[in-house]
Amino acid sequence: MADILTYASLFTLLVGLAAGVVGGVVGTGSSIMLLPVLVWSFGPKQAVPIMAVAAVMANLARLLAWWREVDWRAFLAYGLPGIPAAMLGASTLLRLPSAAIDVGLGLFFLAMIPGRRWLEARRIRLSLWQLGLAGAAIGFLTGLVLSTGPLSIPAFMAYGLTKGALLSTEAATSLFIYITKVATFRSLGAMPLAILAKGLIVGASLMLGTFAGKALVMRMDRATFQLLLDGMMLFSGLFLIAAAFR
């Protein structure tokens, strides 16, 4: 335990708190912010499974904060195909180099900044079955790479969700998808108890930040919310492209 607490440094926990606030406000970005610090603190081999455990806790906090806003039809349509797809993606992750995937996703995130606004200006909406197809594709990618919040958030927005309903429904689906990812890591021997404990410690800071973020969302207008979302997609895209060449 002393070793675990030494690695889970005050700096890591402070960044986790800030990342939780960001994730609580825009629904994504906490994983992207926290991963470099986890790599620095724990090394790259432990960072991804630690972040998976922390993401479970962060999404649980978002779900609890916005419980009454969940769109359960959207949750089922997205989550039922997304959960087994995430299991397949997590098992593939341990066998496949991810540099090309990081570049592709990074470019996609950057393209989604004007793309999301183009879709919204033309009032293009996803139906329930189209949301299910998006859930299968994004669920697989969530198992394969670190974070696909910049993909799932636009998908739920295209279905018509925003603010509390958007954050809660995305959190509910992500919670079960990340649980599947953690279980897959555990079954494949990539999640020893020491890593699980570190993930729980880091995840606690994310949870605190998430509840703090709720107060900001409740005072935020729709235009500001969307501007913050675009900023996070820009950061996510640039980070993933840079990570591919590290």
JSON list of C-alpha atoms in Angstrom, two decimals, residues 55-141:
[
{"chain": "A", "resi": 55, "resn": "ALA", "atom": "CA", "xyz": [-12.79, 5.79, -16.10]},
{"chain": "A", "resi": 56, "resn": "VAL", "atom": "CA", "xyz": [-15.27, 3.37, -14.52]},
{"chain": "A", "resi": 57, "resn": "MET", "atom": "CA", "xyz": [-15.34, 5.53, -11.40]},
{"chain": "A", "resi": 58, "resn": "ALA", "atom": "CA", "xyz": [-15.54, 8.81, -13.34]},
{"chain": "A", "resi": 59, "resn": "ASN", "atom": "CA", "xyz": [-18.50, 7.61, -15.40]},
{"chain": "A", "resi": 60, "resn": "LEU", "atom": "CA", "xyz": [-20.20, 6.26, -12.27]},
{"chain": "A", "resi": 61, "resn": "ALA", "atom": "CA", "xyz": [-19.89, 9.72, -10.69]},
{"chain": "A", "resi": 62, "resn": "ARG", "atom": "CA", "xyz": [-21.31, 11.41, -13.82]},
{"chain": "A", "resi": 63, "resn": "LEU", "atom": "CA", "xyz": [-24.19, 8.94, -13.86]},
{"chain": "A", "resi": 64, "resn": "LEU", "atom": "CA", "xyz": [-24.98, 9.55, -10.17]},
{"chain": "A", "resi": 65, "resn": "ALA", "atom": "CA", "xyz": [-24.78, 13.32, -10.64]},
{"chain": "A", "resi": 66, "resn": "TRP", "atom": "CA", "xyz": [-27.28, 13.31, -13.53]},
{"chain": "A", "resi": 67, "resn": "TRP", "atom": "CA", "xyz": [-29.28, 10.14, -12.75]},
{"chain": "A", "resi": 68, "resn": "ARG", "atom": "CA", "xyz": [-32.71, 11.68, -13.37]},
{"chain": "A", "resi": 69, "resn": "GLU", "atom": "CA", "xyz": [-31.70, 12.88, -16.84]},
{"chain": "A", "resi": 70, "resn": "VAL", "atom": "CA", "xyz": [-30.76, 9.50, -18.40]},
{"chain": "A", "resi": 71, "resn": "ASP", "atom": "CA", "xyz": [-32.50, 8.63, -21.69]},
{"chain": "A", "resi": 72, "resn": "TRP", "atom": "CA", "xyz": [-32.87, 4.89, -21.13]},
{"chain": "A", "resi": 73, "resn": "ARG", "atom": "CA", "xyz": [-33.99, 4.10, -24.69]},
{"chain": "A", "resi": 74, "resn": "ALA", "atom": "CA", "xyz": [-30.81, 5.68, -26.04]},
{"chain": "A", "resi": 75, "resn": "PHE", "atom": "CA", "xyz": [-28.80, 3.86, -23.36]},
{"chain": "A", "resi": 76, "resn": "LEU", "atom": "CA", "xyz": [-30.14, 0.45, -24.43]},
{"chain": "A", "resi": 77, "resn": "ALA", "atom": "CA", "xyz": [-29.84, 1.16, -28.16]},
{"chain": "A", "resi": 78, "resn": "TYR", "atom": "CA", "xyz": [-26.21, 2.24, -27.79]},
{"chain": "A", "resi": 79, "resn": "GLY", "atom": "CA", "xyz": [-25.08, -0.01, -24.95]},
{"chain": "A", "resi": 80, "resn": "LEU", "atom": "CA", "xyz": [-26.41, -3.43, -25.97]},
{"chain": "A", "resi": 81, "resn": "PRO", "atom": "CA", "xyz": [-24.25, -3.64, -29.12]},
{"chain": "A", "resi": 82, "resn": "GLY", "atom": "CA", "xyz": [-21.47, -1.51, -27.60]},
{"chain": "A", "resi": 83, "resn": "ILE", "atom": "CA", "xyz": [-20.67, -3.73, -24.61]},
{"chain": "A", "resi": 84, "resn": "PRO", "atom": "CA", "xyz": [-19.72, -6.92, -26.51]},
{"chain": "A", "resi": 85, "resn": "ALA", "atom": "CA", "xyz": [-17.94, -4.80, -29.12]},
{"chain": "A", "resi": 86, "resn": "ALA", "atom": "CA", "xyz": [-15.81, -3.28, -26.33]},
{"chain": "A", "resi": 87, "resn": "MET", "atom": "CA", "xyz": [-14.85, -6.77, -25.14]},
{"chain": "A", "resi": 88, "resn": "LEU", "atom": "CA", "xyz": [-13.65, -7.62, -28.65]},
{"chain": "A", "resi": 89, "resn": "GLY", "atom": "CA", "xyz": [-11.75, -4.34, -28.89]},
{"chain": "A", "resi": 90, "resn": "ALA", "atom": "CA", "xyz": [-10.02, -4.79, -25.52]},
{"chain": "A", "resi": 91, "resn": "SER", "atom": "CA", "xyz": [-8.80, -8.26, -26.44]},
{"chain": "A", "resi": 92, "resn": "THR", "atom": "CA", "xyz": [-7.60, -6.93, -29.81]},
{"chain": "A", "resi": 93, "resn": "LEU", "atom": "CA", "xyz": [-5.72, -4.11, -28.03]},
{"chain": "A", "resi": 94, "resn": "LEU", "atom": "CA", "xyz": [-3.28, -6.58, -26.48]},
{"chain": "A", "resi": 95, "resn": "ARG", "atom": "CA", "xyz": [-2.33, -7.91, -29.93]},
{"chain": "A", "resi": 96, "resn": "LEU", "atom": "CA", "xyz": [-2.39, -4.89, -32.25]},
{"chain": "A", "resi": 97, "resn": "PRO", "atom": "CA", "xyz": [-0.11, -1.82, -32.58]},
{"chain": "A", "resi": 98, "resn": "SER", "atom": "CA", "xyz": [-2.20, 1.29, -32.04]},
{"chain": "A", "resi": 99, "resn": "ALA", "atom": "CA", "xyz": [-0.15, 4.09, -33.68]},
{"chain": "A", "resi": 100, "resn": "ALA", "atom": "CA", "xyz": [-2.13, 4.06, -36.94]},
{"chain": "A", "resi": 101, "resn": "ILE", "atom": "CA", "xyz": [-5.41, 3.94, -35.01]},
{"chain": "A", "resi": 102, "resn": "ASP", "atom": "CA", "xyz": [-4.33, 6.93, -32.89]},
{"chain": "A", "resi": 103, "resn": "VAL", "atom": "CA", "xyz": [-3.57, 8.96, -36.04]},
{"chain": "A", "resi": 104, "resn": "GLY", "atom": "CA", "xyz": [-6.87, 8.00, -37.65]},
{"chain": "A", "resi": 105, "resn": "LEU", "atom": "CA", "xyz": [-8.88, 8.85, -34.56]},
{"chain": "A", "resi": 106, "resn": "GLY", "atom": "CA", "xyz": [-6.96, 12.08, -34.03]},
{"chain": "A", "resi": 107, "resn": "LEU", "atom": "CA", "xyz": [-7.73, 13.25, -37.56]},
{"chain": "A", "resi": 108, "resn": "PHE", "atom": "CA", "xyz": [-11.35, 12.19, -37.11]},
{"chain": "A", "resi": 109, "resn": "PHE", "atom": "CA", "xyz": [-11.67, 14.23, -33.91]},
{"chain": "A", "resi": 110, "resn": "LEU", "atom": "CA", "xyz": [-10.26, 17.30, -35.65]},
{"chain": "A", "resi": 111, "resn": "ALA", "atom": "CA", "xyz": [-12.65, 16.78, -38.58]},
{"chain": "A", "resi": 112, "resn": "MET", "atom": "CA", "xyz": [-15.57, 16.47, -36.16]},
{"chain": "A", "resi": 113, "resn": "ILE", "atom": "CA", "xyz": [-15.18, 20.11, -35.04]},
{"chain": "A", "resi": 114, "resn": "PRO", "atom": "CA", "xyz": [-16.51, 21.54, -38.34]},
{"chain": "A", "resi": 115, "resn": "GLY", "atom": "CA", "xyz": [-18.34, 18.28, -39.09]},
{"chain": "A", "resi": 116, "resn": "ARG", "atom": "CA", "xyz": [-20.49, 18.40, -35.96]},
{"chain": "A", "resi": 117, "resn": "ARG", "atom": "CA", "xyz": [-21.44, 22.01, -36.64]},
{"chain": "A", "resi": 118, "resn": "TRP", "atom": "CA", "xyz": [-22.25, 21.15, -40.29]},
{"chain": "A", "resi": 119, "resn": "LEU", "atom": "CA", "xyz": [-24.53, 18.30, -39.16]},
{"chain": "A", "resi": 120, "resn": "GLU", "atom": "CA", "xyz": [-26.25, 20.47, -36.57]},
{"chain": "A", "resi": 121, "resn": "ALA", "atom": "CA", "xyz": [-26.78, 23.35, -39.02]},
{"chain": "A", "resi": 122, "resn": "ARG", "atom": "CA", "xyz": [-28.60, 20.92, -41.33]},
{"chain": "A", "resi": 123, "resn": "ARG", "atom": "CA", "xyz": [-30.46, 19.37, -38.40]},
{"chain": "A", "resi": 124, "resn": "ILE", "atom": "CA", "xyz": [-29.28, 15.86, -39.29]},
{"chain": "A", "resi": 125, "resn": "ARG", "atom": "CA", "xyz": [-30.36, 13.45, -36.56]},
{"chain": "A", "resi": 126, "resn": "LEU", "atom": "CA", "xyz": [-29.62, 9.81, -35.77]},
{"chain": "A", "resi": 127, "resn": "SER", "atom": "CA", "xyz": [-32.54, 7.45, -35.30]},
{"chain": "A", "resi": 128, "resn": "LEU", "atom": "CA", "xyz": [-32.53, 4.86, -32.52]},
{"chain": "A", "resi": 129, "resn": "TRP", "atom": "CA", "xyz": [-31.24, 2.04, -34.76]},
{"chain": "A", "resi": 130, "resn": "GLN", "atom": "CA", "xyz": [-28.54, 4.29, -36.21]},
{"chain": "A", "resi": 131, "resn": "LEU", "atom": "CA", "xyz": [-27.47, 5.11, -32.65]},
{"chain": "A", "resi": 132, "resn": "GLY", "atom": "CA", "xyz": [-27.16, 1.34, -32.09]},
{"chain": "A", "resi": 133, "resn": "LEU", "atom": "CA", "xyz": [-24.82, 1.03, -35.08]},
{"chain": "A", "resi": 134, "resn": "ALA", "atom": "CA", "xyz": [-22.75, 3.89, -33.68]},
{"chain": "A", "resi": 135, "resn": "GLY", "atom": "CA", "xyz": [-22.66, 2.10, -30.31]},
{"chain": "A", "resi": 136, "resn": "ALA", "atom": "CA", "xyz": [-21.22, -1.07, -31.87]},
{"chain": "A", "resi": 137, "resn": "ALA", "atom": "CA", "xyz": [-18.50, 0.81, -33.77]},
{"chain": "A", "resi": 138, "resn": "ILE", "atom": "CA", "xyz": [-17.57, 3.18, -30.95]},
{"chain": "A", "resi": 139, "resn": "GLY", "atom": "CA", "xyz": [-17.74, 0.39, -28.36]},
{"chain": "A", "resi": 140, "resn": "PHE", "atom": "CA", "xyz": [-15.14, -1.58, -30.30]},
{"chain": "A", "resi": 141, "resn": "LEU", "atom": "CA", "xyz": [-12.90, 1.49, -30.55]}
]
